[in-house]
Amino acid sequence: MPYCVVTAAAAAVAGGAHAQEEEEVRIFYQPYGHGATKVLLIIGFAGTYESWGPQVKGLTGAMEPVDEEAPAGDDSGAAEGVEVCCYDNRGMGRSSVPEQKSQYTTAIMAKDALALMDHLGWRKAHVFGHSMGSMIASKLAAMAPDRVASLALLNTTGGGYQCIPKVDWHTISLACRFLRARTPEQRAILDLEVHYTREYLEEAVGSSTRRQMLYQEYVKGLSSGGMQSRHGFEGQLNACWTHKLSTKELDRIRLAGFLVLIIHGRDDVIAQLYYARRLAEKLQPAAKLVELHGGHLVSHERSAEVNMSLMEMIKASKSNTDLEEWSNLPKKADAGSLSKRDGDGVNYLIVTYNLLGKLHLILLFLFGVFYVILEHARRALRVLKPVRVSASTL
């Protein structure tokens, strides 16, 4: 199996003193197709490389991975083709699962991606990421803009409290059921509701609905690959929660010269569309925003439109399309810093926005505490429940 070995220094505490030990992390990957155009696909939270199936087929026309050990065949026409590599992030699938949460940040995971590019011999690639993968992709672009041919961010947020879904009864119900899901069958039902719109799931496919068809696929995938481990879950959650792009990093991306594409599902219950729009505005003049009718996995629900947009960006990058010609967002009055005369109003809006974000977080935290207390109370009542004794035994 193809693996890329990444060695990173991990802090260890022994006898009260800090020591440094090398921890080996193996990243599982799969290459598809042949061609001079290189595309790196970075999957999101709790996902595996297989989640990129519709994009692999759309970009390369292939569904079978390339056997790197097989003898080279006829490469005629390969220069016009696309070579894609997708992989399992640390903490999921066939890749290593470090136990320390500190080994999961978007910066560390971006270095995993760069190490994989080095392993493949890719000097530069079009970097596409979904959800948490988009956070990793944007961090990679800020760290090494010279390695990026173009950047696509699907169903993205800015990390931190922006990862918190909009609080309503539907998302609260999903959160409760997610915490209680223990089997592939229970998890599959939840994943479908999170990933797709109800209309898409209820569409007829032959003699059944798409929901029924996808449910069987999800259960099979979860059963064969196994549920994500606790270390992997907590680690990747830590990567999302601690992710942030500084103003300097945002400037490095928008001024690097490559095209940026942000694709988002309007009905995404996980990554809110508002934050994707804000990120697109911050990345002006390099960014184009495409909004589609779909859920969090819009790359599956609207795969044809997503693939068309991705190929359009690859072609535009090859033809050196001007950034302002590429972007579909209103032009800023000032491409640099905001004018001083608008400073007071802008600062007020920022403070208000931050307060609302923190209030959102506090409400979700309080709900989580209430749910945990409720679960403990229910368990305690089961233990204290009196046992009935028949009169004949007295």
mmCIF file of C-alpha atoms in Angstrom:
data_model
loop_
_atom_site.group_PDB
_atom_site.id
_atom_site.type_symbol
_atom_site.label_atom_id
_atom_site.label_comp_id
_atom_site.label_asym_id
_atom_site.label_seq_id
_atom_site.Cartn_x
_atom_site.Cartn_y
_atom_site.Cartn_z
ATOM 1 C CA MET A 1 0.000 0.000 0.000
ATOM 2 C CA PRO A 2 1.254 3.526 -0.790
ATOM 3 C CA TYR A 3 2.338 5.465 2.283
ATOM 4 C CA CYS A 4 4.222 8.694 2.840
ATOM 5 C CA VAL A 5 6.206 8.723 6.083
ATOM 6 C CA VAL A 6 6.214 12.011 7.961
ATOM 7 C CA THR A 7 8.494 12.408 10.961
ATOM 8 C CA ALA A 8 7.665 15.201 13.375
ATOM 9 C CA ALA A 9 9.085 16.168 16.737
ATOM 10 C CA ALA A 10 6.630 15.361 19.510
ATOM 11 C CA ALA A 11 7.032 16.848 22.959
ATOM 12 C CA ALA A 12 7.190 14.217 25.685
ATOM 13 C CA VAL A 13 7.167 14.719 29.419
ATOM 14 C CA ALA A 14 9.254 12.282 31.435
ATOM 15 C CA GLY A 15 10.212 12.669 35.090
ATOM 16 C CA GLY A 16 8.991 16.265 35.120
ATOM 17 C CA ALA A 17 11.416 17.291 32.351
ATOM 18 C CA HIS A 18 10.557 17.989 28.709
ATOM 19 C CA ALA A 19 12.244 15.789 26.156
ATOM 20 C CA GLN A 20 11.975 15.522 22.397
ATOM 21 C CA GLU A 21 11.183 12.272 20.668
ATOM 22 C CA GLU A 22 10.587 11.612 16.994
ATOM 23 C CA GLU A 23 7.126 10.300 16.188
ATOM 24 C CA GLU A 24 6.639 8.623 12.828
ATOM 25 C CA VAL A 25 3.347 9.337 11.085
ATOM 26 C CA ARG A 26 2.343 7.338 8.027
ATOM 27 C CA ILE A 27 -0.002 9.023 5.546
ATOM 28 C CA PHE A 28 -1.965 6.684 3.280
ATOM 29 C CA TYR A 29 -2.613 8.030 -0.226
ATOM 30 C CA GLN A 30 -3.963 6.960 -3.595
ATOM 31 C CA PRO A 31 -2.922 8.437 -6.976
ATOM 32 C CA TYR A 32 -5.252 8.457 -9.981
ATOM 33 C CA GLY A 33 -4.733 9.320 -13.634
ATOM 34 C CA HIS A 34 -1.703 10.556 -15.521
ATOM 35 C CA GLY A 35 -0.761 14.014 -16.702
ATOM 36 C CA ALA A 36 1.290 17.150 -16.232
ATOM 37 C CA THR A 37 -1.521 18.823 -14.278
ATOM 38 C CA LYS A 38 -1.256 17.827 -10.626
ATOM 39 C CA VAL A 39 -4.198 18.059 -8.218
ATOM 40 C CA LEU A 40 -4.015 17.402 -4.469
ATOM 41 C CA LEU A 41 -7.348 16.643 -2.783
ATOM 42 C CA ILE A 42 -7.567 17.134 0.995
ATOM 43 C CA ILE A 43 -10.604 15.603 2.690
ATOM 44 C CA GLY A 44 -12.408 16.925 5.750
ATOM 45 C CA PHE A 45 -13.220 15.896 9.295
ATOM 46 C CA ALA A 46 -13.632 12.120 9.808
ATOM 47 C CA GLY A 47 -13.491 11.552 6.053
ATOM 48 C CA THR A 48 -11.298 9.259 3.974
ATOM 49 C CA TYR A 49 -9.753 9.615 0.527
ATOM 50 C CA GLU A 50 -12.707 7.685 -0.944
ATOM 51 C CA SER A 51 -14.985 10.681 -0.317
ATOM 52 C CA TRP A 52 -13.374 12.376 -3.329
ATOM 53 C CA GLY A 53 -14.771 9.712 -5.694
ATOM 54 C CA PRO A 54 -16.940 12.046 -7.840
ATOM 55 C CA GLN A 55 -14.073 14.525 -8.252
ATOM 56 C CA VAL A 56 -11.513 11.827 -9.067
ATOM 57 C CA LYS A 57 -13.768 10.510 -11.828
ATOM 58 C CA GLY A 58 -14.673 13.997 -13.058
ATOM 59 C CA LEU A 59 -11.079 15.241 -13.209
ATOM 60 C CA THR A 60 -9.269 12.119 -14.454
ATOM 61 C CA GLY A 61 -11.990 9.898 -15.907
ATOM 62 C CA ALA A 62 -10.561 7.043 -13.810
ATOM 63 C CA MET A 63 -11.834 5.247 -10.749
ATOM 64 C CA GLU A 64 -9.021 2.751 -10.287
ATOM 65 C CA PRO A 65 -5.876 4.001 -8.515
ATOM 66 C CA VAL A 66 -2.534 3.986 -10.277
ATOM 67 C CA ASP A 67 -0.238 1.109 -9.368
ATOM 68 C CA GLU A 68 3.039 2.920 -8.699
ATOM 69 C CA GLU A 69 4.989 -0.342 -8.799
ATOM 70 C CA ALA A 70 3.647 -1.406 -12.194
ATOM 71 C CA PRO A 71 5.867 -0.860 -15.264
ATOM 72 C CA ALA A 72 5.223 2.401 -17.109
ATOM 73 C CA GLY A 73 2.788 2.074 -19.983
ATOM 74 C CA ASP A 74 2.062 4.263 -22.987
ATOM 75 C CA ASP A 75 2.116 7.877 -21.772
ATOM 76 C CA SER A 76 1.062 9.411 -25.081
ATOM 77 C CA GLY A 77 -1.346 12.235 -24.373
ATOM 78 C CA ALA A 78 -0.466 12.250 -20.677
ATOM 79 C CA ALA A 79 0.732 15.850 -20.922
ATOM 80 C CA GLU A 80 -2.876 16.917 -21.457
ATOM 81 C CA GLY A 81 -4.207 14.744 -18.654
ATOM 82 C CA VAL A 82 -4.738 15.299 -14.938
ATOM 83 C CA GLU A 83 -3.011 13.377 -12.143
ATOM 84 C CA VAL A 84 -4.865 13.427 -8.846
ATOM 85 C CA CYS A 85 -3.744 12.362 -5.387
ATOM 86 C CA CYS A 86 -6.099 12.048 -2.437
ATOM 87 C CA TYR A 87 -5.225 10.751 1.004
ATOM 88 C CA ASP A 88 -6.378 10.036 4.548
ATOM 89 C CA ASN A 89 -5.507 12.762 7.036
ATOM 90 C CA ARG A 90 -3.727 11.758 10.232
ATOM 91 C CA GLY A 91 -6.287 10.433 12.684
ATOM 92 C CA MET A 92 -8.509 8.720 10.121
ATOM 93 C CA GLY A 93 -8.678 5.798 7.728
ATOM 94 C CA ARG A 94 -5.423 3.957 7.050
ATOM 95 C CA SER A 95 -3.172 6.802 8.169
ATOM 96 C CA SER A 96 -1.506 6.922 11.577
ATOM 97 C CA VAL A 97 -3.482 8.076 14.623
ATOM 98 C CA PRO A 98 -1.253 10.085 16.997
ATOM 99 C CA GLU A 99 -2.560 10.028 20.555
ATOM 100 C CA GLN A 100 -1.670 13.596 21.542
ATOM 101 C CA LYS A 101 -4.119 16.337 20.533
ATOM 102 C CA SER A 102 -1.144 18.660 20.096
ATOM 103 C CA GLN A 103 -0.186 16.588 17.034
ATOM 104 C CA TYR A 104 -3.345 17.759 15.259
ATOM 105 C CA THR A 105 -3.352 21.321 13.962
ATOM 106 C CA THR A 106 -4.061 22.594 10.470
ATOM 107 C CA ALA A 107 -0.429 23.782 10.281
ATOM 108 C CA ILE A 108 0.904 20.293 11.109
ATOM 109 C CA MET A 109 -1.568 18.693 8.707
ATOM 110 C CA ALA A 110 -0.587 21.185 5.991
ATOM 111 C CA LYS A 111 3.007 20.021 6.469
ATOM 112 C CA ASP A 112 1.742 16.451 5.976
ATOM 113 C CA ALA A 113 0.318 17.561 2.628
ATOM 114 C CA LEU A 114 3.561 19.278 1.627
ATOM 115 C CA ALA A 115 5.540 16.175 2.619
ATOM 116 C CA LEU A 116 3.227 14.108 0.409
ATOM 117 C CA MET A 117 3.834 16.468 -2.514
ATOM 118 C CA ASP A 118 7.585 16.070 -1.962
ATOM 119 C CA HIS A 119 7.158 12.296 -1.805
ATOM 120 C CA LEU A 120 5.311 12.360 -5.151
ATOM 121 C CA GLY A 121 7.912 14.663 -6.691
ATOM 122 C CA TRP A 122 5.365 17.450 -7.260
ATOM 123 C CA ARG A 123 6.864 20.925 -7.254
ATOM 124 C CA LYS A 124 3.463 22.562 -7.622
ATOM 125 C CA ALA A 125 -0.182 21.453 -7.539
ATOM 126 C CA HIS A 126 -3.747 22.675 -7.668
ATOM 127 C CA VAL A 127 -4.825 22.251 -4.040
ATOM 128 C CA PHE A 128 -8.480 21.495 -3.327
ATOM 129 C CA GLY A 129 -9.878 20.981 0.187
ATOM 130 C CA HIS A 130 -13.286 20.177 1.644
ATOM 131 C CA SER A 131 -14.489 21.360 5.084
ATOM 132 C CA MET A 132 -11.579 20.737 7.510
ATOM 133 C CA GLY A 133 -9.570 19.909 4.400
ATOM 134 C CA SER A 134 -10.211 23.449 3.151
ATOM 135 C CA MET A 135 -8.715 24.804 6.385
ATOM 136 C CA ILE A 136 -5.635 22.627 5.804
ATOM 137 C CA ALA A 137 -5.479 23.728 2.159
ATOM 138 C CA SER A 138 -5.665 27.433 3.047
ATOM 139 C CA LYS A 139 -2.989 26.989 5.715
ATOM 140 C CA LEU A 140 -0.771 25.232 3.147
ATOM 141 C CA ALA A 141 -1.338 28.088 0.692
ATOM 142 C CA ALA A 142 -0.304 30.623 3.343
ATOM 143 C CA MET A 143 2.765 28.591 4.359
ATOM 144 C CA ALA A 144 4.013 27.775 0.854
ATOM 145 C CA PRO A 145 2.234 29.894 -1.788
ATOM 146 C CA ASP A 146 4.907 29.011 -4.343
ATOM 147 C CA ARG A 147 3.744 25.368 -4.220
ATOM 148 C CA VAL A 148 0.136 26.239 -5.137
ATOM 149 C CA ALA A 149 -1.092 26.506 -8.737
ATOM 150 C CA SER A 150 -4.654 27.325 -7.627
ATOM 151 C CA LEU A 151 -6.734 26.936 -4.475
ATOM 152 C CA ALA A 152 -10.277 25.579 -4.138
ATOM 153 C CA LEU A 153 -12.084 25.649 -0.786
ATOM 154 C CA LEU A 154 -15.305 23.637 -0.574
ATOM 155 C CA ASN A 155 -17.787 24.176 2.281
ATOM 156 C CA THR A 156 -15.226 26.141 4.225
ATOM 157 C CA THR A 157 -15.142 28.222 7.400
ATOM 158 C CA GLY A 158 -12.486 30.176 9.245
ATOM 159 C CA GLY A 159 -12.197 27.614 12.051
ATOM 160 C CA GLY A 160 -12.754 28.196 15.771
ATOM 161 C CA TYR A 161 -16.300 29.182 16.698
ATOM 162 C CA GLN A 162 -17.097 29.448 12.968
ATOM 163 C CA CYS A 163 -17.171 25.629 12.993
ATOM 164 C CA ILE A 164 -20.223 25.720 15.256
ATOM 165 C CA PRO A 165 -23.421 25.050 13.293
ATOM 166 C CA LYS A 166 -26.292 27.481 13.459
ATOM 167 C CA VAL A 167 -28.100 26.733 16.711
ATOM 168 C CA ASP A 168 -31.659 25.559 16.063
ATOM 169 C CA TRP A 169 -33.716 22.549 17.090
ATOM 170 C CA HIS A 170 -32.601 20.552 14.057
ATOM 171 C CA THR A 171 -28.873 20.949 14.736
ATOM 172 C CA ILE A 172 -29.409 20.391 18.479
ATOM 173 C CA SER A 173 -31.185 17.126 17.665
ATOM 174 C CA LEU A 174 -28.350 16.113 15.329
ATOM 175 C CA ALA A 175 -25.749 16.903 18.031
ATOM 176 C CA CYS A 176 -27.587 14.796 20.641
ATOM 177 C CA ARG A 177 -27.965 11.850 18.305
ATOM 178 C CA PHE A 178 -24.354 12.134 17.159
ATOM 179 C CA LEU A 179 -23.093 11.869 20.742
ATOM 180 C CA ARG A 180 -25.218 8.760 21.257
ATOM 181 C CA ALA A 181 -24.348 7.046 17.945
ATOM 182 C CA ARG A 182 -22.422 3.849 18.695
ATOM 183 C CA THR A 183 -22.989 1.689 15.622
ATOM 184 C CA PRO A 184 -22.361 2.145 11.875
ATOM 185 C CA GLU A 185 -26.139 2.034 11.326
ATOM 186 C CA GLN A 186 -26.796 4.886 13.773
ATOM 187 C CA ARG A 187 -23.913 6.944 12.418
ATOM 188 C CA ALA A 188 -24.977 6.409 8.790
ATOM 189 C CA ILE A 189 -28.444 7.866 9.439
ATOM 190 C CA LEU A 190 -26.886 10.997 10.959
ATOM 191 C CA ASP A 191 -24.233 11.416 8.267
ATOM 192 C CA LEU A 192 -26.885 11.397 5.546
ATOM 193 C CA GLU A 193 -28.850 14.170 7.263
ATOM 194 C CA VAL A 194 -25.688 16.241 7.696
ATOM 195 C CA HIS A 195 -24.231 15.694 4.232
ATOM 196 C CA TYR A 196 -27.258 16.128 1.954
ATOM 197 C CA THR A 197 -30.486 18.071 1.551
ATOM 198 C CA ARG A 198 -33.778 16.304 2.206
ATOM 199 C CA GLU A 199 -34.881 16.792 -1.406
ATOM 200 C CA TYR A 200 -31.773 15.018 -2.691
ATOM 201 C CA LEU A 201 -32.195 12.087 -0.298
ATOM 202 C CA GLU A 202 -35.863 11.579 -1.205
ATOM 203 C CA GLU A 203 -35.249 11.486 -4.972
ATOM 204 C CA ALA A 204 -36.249 8.198 -6.556
ATOM 205 C CA VAL A 205 -33.417 5.975 -7.773
ATOM 206 C CA GLY A 206 -34.887 2.966 -9.490
ATOM 207 C CA SER A 207 -37.295 1.211 -7.139
ATOM 208 C CA SER A 208 -35.929 2.919 -3.995
ATOM 209 C CA THR A 209 -34.870 6.359 -2.838
ATOM 210 C CA ARG A 210 -31.386 7.805 -2.828
ATOM 211 C CA ARG A 211 -31.520 7.798 0.981
ATOM 212 C CA GLN A 212 -31.957 4.013 1.041
ATOM 213 C CA MET A 213 -29.197 3.498 -1.483
ATOM 214 C CA LEU A 214 -26.731 5.793 0.266
ATOM 215 C CA TYR A 215 -27.600 4.332 3.670
ATOM 216 C CA GLN A 216 -26.395 0.900 2.559
ATOM 217 C CA GLU A 217 -23.186 2.418 1.140
ATOM 218 C CA TYR A 218 -22.498 4.389 4.322
ATOM 219 C CA VAL A 219 -23.084 1.403 6.601
ATOM 220 C CA LYS A 220 -20.794 -0.729 4.434
ATOM 221 C CA GLY A 221 -18.080 1.940 4.463
ATOM 222 C CA LEU A 222 -18.290 2.505 8.219
ATOM 223 C CA SER A 223 -18.326 -1.239 8.915
ATOM 224 C CA SER A 224 -15.317 -2.023 6.719
ATOM 225 C CA GLY A 225 -13.220 1.008 7.628
ATOM 226 C CA GLY A 226 -14.321 1.183 11.242
ATOM 227 C CA MET A 227 -15.601 4.148 13.222
ATOM 228 C CA GLN A 228 -13.106 6.923 13.864
ATOM 229 C CA SER A 229 -11.043 6.332 17.003
ATOM 230 C CA ARG A 230 -11.361 8.593 20.032
ATOM 231 C CA HIS A 231 -7.820 9.948 19.545
ATOM 232 C CA GLY A 232 -8.502 10.683 15.887
ATOM 233 C CA PHE A 233 -11.853 12.317 16.624
ATOM 234 C CA GLU A 234 -10.526 14.539 19.413
ATOM 235 C CA GLY A 235 -7.382 15.373 17.464
ATOM 236 C CA GLN A 236 -9.141 16.433 14.264
ATOM 237 C CA LEU A 237 -11.699 18.355 16.321
ATOM 238 C CA ASN A 238 -8.771 20.184 17.933
ATOM 239 C CA ALA A 239 -7.391 21.023 14.479
ATOM 240 C CA CYS A 240 -10.707 22.601 13.459
ATOM 241 C CA TRP A 241 -11.163 24.463 16.727
ATOM 242 C CA THR A 242 -7.647 25.936 16.797
ATOM 243 C CA HIS A 243 -7.547 26.856 13.089
ATOM 244 C CA LYS A 244 -7.200 30.510 12.244
ATOM 245 C CA LEU A 245 -5.803 32.532 9.365
ATOM 246 C CA SER A 246 -4.139 35.752 10.437
ATOM 247 C CA THR A 247 -4.394 38.943 8.391
ATOM 248 C CA LYS A 248 -0.822 38.347 7.235
ATOM 249 C CA GLU A 249 -1.670 34.815 6.091
ATOM 250 C CA LEU A 250 -4.772 36.028 4.252
ATOM 251 C CA ASP A 251 -2.673 38.672 2.505
ATOM 252 C CA ARG A 252 -0.107 36.050 1.470
ATOM 253 C CA ILE A 253 -2.877 34.015 -0.186
ATOM 254 C CA ARG A 254 -4.686 36.854 -1.952
ATOM 255 C CA LEU A 255 -1.473 38.487 -3.175
ATOM 256 C CA ALA A 256 0.269 35.246 -4.244
ATOM 257 C CA GLY A 257 -1.077 35.488 -7.799
ATOM 258 C CA PHE A 258 -2.966 32.176 -8.018
ATOM 259 C CA LEU A 259 -6.738 31.860 -8.477
ATOM 260 C CA VAL A 260 -8.992 31.007 -5.532
ATOM 261 C CA LEU A 261 -12.362 29.274 -5.832
ATOM 262 C CA ILE A 262 -14.815 28.979 -2.936
ATOM 263 C CA ILE A 263 -17.715 26.559 -3.460
ATOM 264 C CA HIS A 264 -20.473 26.246 -0.864
ATOM 265 C CA GLY A 265 -23.840 24.551 -0.447
ATOM 266 C CA ARG A 266 -26.580 26.986 0.497
ATOM 267 C CA ASP A 267 -28.214 24.402 2.774
ATOM 268 C CA ASP A 268 -25.058 23.347 4.635
ATOM 269 C CA VAL A 269 -25.984 22.775 8.302
ATOM 270 C CA ILE A 270 -22.347 22.390 9.406
ATOM 271 C CA ALA A 271 -20.345 25.147 7.687
ATOM 272 C CA GLN A 272 -22.438 28.286 7.503
ATOM 273 C CA LEU A 273 -22.561 30.059 4.142
ATOM 274 C CA TYR A 274 -22.070 33.439 5.824
ATOM 275 C CA TYR A 275 -18.492 32.595 6.792
ATOM 276 C CA ALA A 276 -17.638 31.361 3.303
ATOM 277 C CA ARG A 277 -18.846 34.668 1.885
ATOM 278 C CA ARG A 278 -16.750 36.598 4.402
ATOM 279 C CA LEU A 279 -13.646 34.577 3.534
ATOM 280 C CA ALA A 280 -14.221 35.194 -0.179
ATOM 281 C CA GLU A 281 -14.411 38.935 0.487
ATOM 282 C CA LYS A 282 -11.175 38.822 2.486
ATOM 283 C CA LEU A 283 -9.399 37.049 -0.382
ATOM 284 C CA GLN A 284 -10.310 39.666 -2.945
ATOM 285 C CA PRO A 285 -9.289 40.191 -5.711
ATOM 286 C CA ALA A 286 -8.251 36.546 -6.165
ATOM 287 C CA ALA A 287 -11.458 34.773 -5.139
ATOM 288 C CA LYS A 288 -14.547 33.585 -6.974
ATOM 289 C CA LEU A 289 -17.576 32.420 -4.969
ATOM 290 C CA VAL A 290 -19.900 29.709 -6.307
ATOM 291 C CA GLU A 291 -23.062 28.980 -4.303
ATOM 292 C CA LEU A 292 -24.973 25.806 -5.151
ATOM 293 C CA HIS A 293 -28.179 24.234 -3.901
ATOM 294 C CA GLY A 294 -26.824 21.476 -1.691
ATOM 295 C CA GLY A 295 -25.711 20.400 1.753
ATOM 296 C CA HIS A 296 -22.327 19.940 3.385
ATOM 297 C CA LEU A 297 -21.265 17.339 0.822
ATOM 298 C CA VAL A 298 -22.124 19.503 -2.168
ATOM 299 C CA SER A 299 -19.212 17.845 -3.988
ATOM 300 C CA HIS A 300 -21.437 14.727 -4.176
ATOM 301 C CA GLU A 301 -24.869 16.311 -4.356
ATOM 302 C CA ARG A 302 -23.896 18.645 -7.184
ATOM 303 C CA SER A 303 -20.831 16.842 -8.491
ATOM 304 C CA ALA A 304 -21.282 17.898 -12.133
ATOM 305 C CA GLU A 305 -21.401 21.609 -11.273
ATOM 306 C CA VAL A 306 -18.529 21.297 -8.779
ATOM 307 C CA ASN A 307 -16.321 19.418 -11.239
ATOM 308 C CA MET A 308 -17.092 21.933 -13.986
ATOM 309 C CA SER A 309 -16.072 24.817 -11.695
ATOM 310 C CA LEU A 310 -12.846 23.046 -10.670
ATOM 311 C CA MET A 311 -11.884 22.324 -14.301
ATOM 312 C CA GLU A 312 -12.731 25.905 -15.213
ATOM 313 C CA MET A 313 -10.251 27.143 -12.604
ATOM 314 C CA ILE A 314 -7.534 24.746 -13.778
ATOM 315 C CA LYS A 315 -7.960 25.975 -17.369
ATOM 316 C CA ALA A 316 -8.067 29.620 -16.254
ATOM 317 C CA SER A 317 -4.847 29.100 -14.284
ATOM 318 C CA LYS A 318 -3.107 27.620 -17.326
ATOM 319 C CA SER A 319 -4.188 30.560 -19.477
ATOM 320 C CA ASN A 320 -2.970 33.052 -16.834
ATOM 321 C CA THR A 321 -6.388 34.632 -16.413
ATOM 322 C CA ASP A 322 -6.245 38.005 -14.661
ATOM 323 C CA LEU A 323 -7.395 37.915 -11.017
ATOM 324 C CA GLU A 324 -9.976 40.660 -11.395
ATOM 325 C CA GLU A 325 -11.346 38.975 -14.506
ATOM 326 C CA TRP A 326 -11.616 35.716 -12.551
ATOM 327 C CA SER A 327 -13.428 37.089 -9.502
ATOM 328 C CA ASN A 328 -17.220 37.454 -9.539
ATOM 329 C CA LEU A 329 -17.415 39.520 -6.342
ATOM 330 C CA PRO A 330 -17.996 43.293 -6.189
ATOM 331 C CA LYS A 331 -14.741 45.218 -6.379
ATOM 332 C CA LYS A 332 -13.490 46.794 -3.192
ATOM 333 C CA ALA A 333 -13.220 50.560 -3.074
ATOM 334 C CA ASP A 334 -9.744 50.099 -1.629
ATOM 335 C CA ALA A 335 -7.762 46.870 -2.184
ATOM 336 C CA GLY A 336 -5.599 47.605 0.831
ATOM 337 C CA SER A 337 -6.671 48.486 4.354
ATOM 338 C CA LEU A 338 -10.091 49.931 5.120
ATOM 339 C CA SER A 339 -10.252 53.685 5.014
ATOM 340 C CA LYS A 340 -9.822 55.537 8.284
ATOM 341 C CA ARG A 341 -13.106 57.376 7.976
ATOM 342 C CA ASP A 342 -14.936 54.059 8.101
ATOM 343 C CA GLY A 343 -12.778 52.783 10.958
ATOM 344 C CA ASP A 344 -15.187 53.510 13.805
ATOM 345 C CA GLY A 345 -18.112 51.849 12.060
ATOM 346 C CA VAL A 346 -16.053 48.841 11.061
ATOM 347 C CA ASN A 347 -14.670 48.423 14.588
ATOM 348 C CA TYR A 348 -18.205 48.558 15.994
ATOM 349 C CA LEU A 349 -19.347 45.849 13.577
ATOM 350 C CA ILE A 350 -16.350 43.661 14.401
ATOM 351 C CA VAL A 351 -16.950 43.975 18.155
ATOM 352 C CA THR A 352 -20.650 43.186 17.720
ATOM 353 C CA TYR A 353 -19.868 40.218 15.481
ATOM 354 C CA ASN A 354 -17.338 38.813 17.952
ATOM 355 C CA LEU A 355 -19.786 39.193 20.861
ATOM 356 C CA LEU A 356 -22.497 37.368 18.927
ATOM 357 C CA GLY A 357 -20.028 34.624 18.050
ATOM 358 C CA LYS A 358 -19.052 34.173 21.697
ATOM 359 C CA LEU A 359 -22.705 34.192 22.774
ATOM 360 C CA HIS A 360 -23.364 31.478 20.198
ATOM 361 C CA LEU A 361 -20.506 29.431 21.661
ATOM 362 C CA ILE A 362 -21.703 29.921 25.263
ATOM 363 C CA LEU A 363 -25.214 28.745 24.372
ATOM 364 C CA LEU A 364 -23.857 25.633 22.709
ATOM 365 C CA PHE A 365 -21.580 24.943 25.697
ATOM 366 C CA LEU A 366 -24.479 25.301 28.139
ATOM 367 C CA PHE A 367 -26.553 22.940 26.048
ATOM 368 C CA GLY A 368 -23.699 20.412 26.046
ATOM 369 C CA VAL A 369 -23.391 20.618 29.832
ATOM 370 C CA PHE A 370 -27.156 20.190 30.208
ATOM 371 C CA TYR A 371 -27.104 17.145 27.926
ATOM 372 C CA VAL A 372 -24.228 15.497 29.848
ATOM 373 C CA ILE A 373 -25.987 16.091 33.203
ATOM 374 C CA LEU A 374 -29.209 14.667 31.766
ATOM 375 C CA GLU A 375 -27.425 11.519 30.569
ATOM 376 C CA HIS A 376 -25.762 10.986 33.965
ATOM 377 C CA ALA A 377 -29.097 11.474 35.710
ATOM 378 C CA ARG A 378 -30.757 8.880 33.490
ATOM 379 C CA ARG A 379 -28.002 6.355 34.197
ATOM 380 C CA ALA A 380 -28.239 7.026 37.935
ATOM 381 C CA LEU A 381 -31.997 6.427 37.880
ATOM 382 C CA ARG A 382 -31.464 3.099 36.139
ATOM 383 C CA VAL A 383 -29.038 2.023 38.883
ATOM 384 C CA LEU A 384 -31.327 3.170 41.708
ATOM 385 C CA LYS A 385 -34.471 1.675 40.211
ATOM 386 C CA PRO A 386 -36.077 -0.594 42.922
ATOM 387 C CA VAL A 387 -36.229 -4.331 42.257
ATOM 388 C CA ARG A 388 -39.652 -5.907 42.561
ATOM 389 C CA VAL A 389 -39.833 -8.830 44.995
ATOM 390 C CA SER A 390 -42.766 -11.216 44.876
ATOM 391 C CA ALA A 391 -44.630 -12.060 48.092
ATOM 392 C CA SER A 392 -43.783 -15.745 47.706
ATOM 393 C CA THR A 393 -40.099 -15.049 48.289
ATOM 394 C CA LEU A 394 -40.690 -13.304 51.632
#
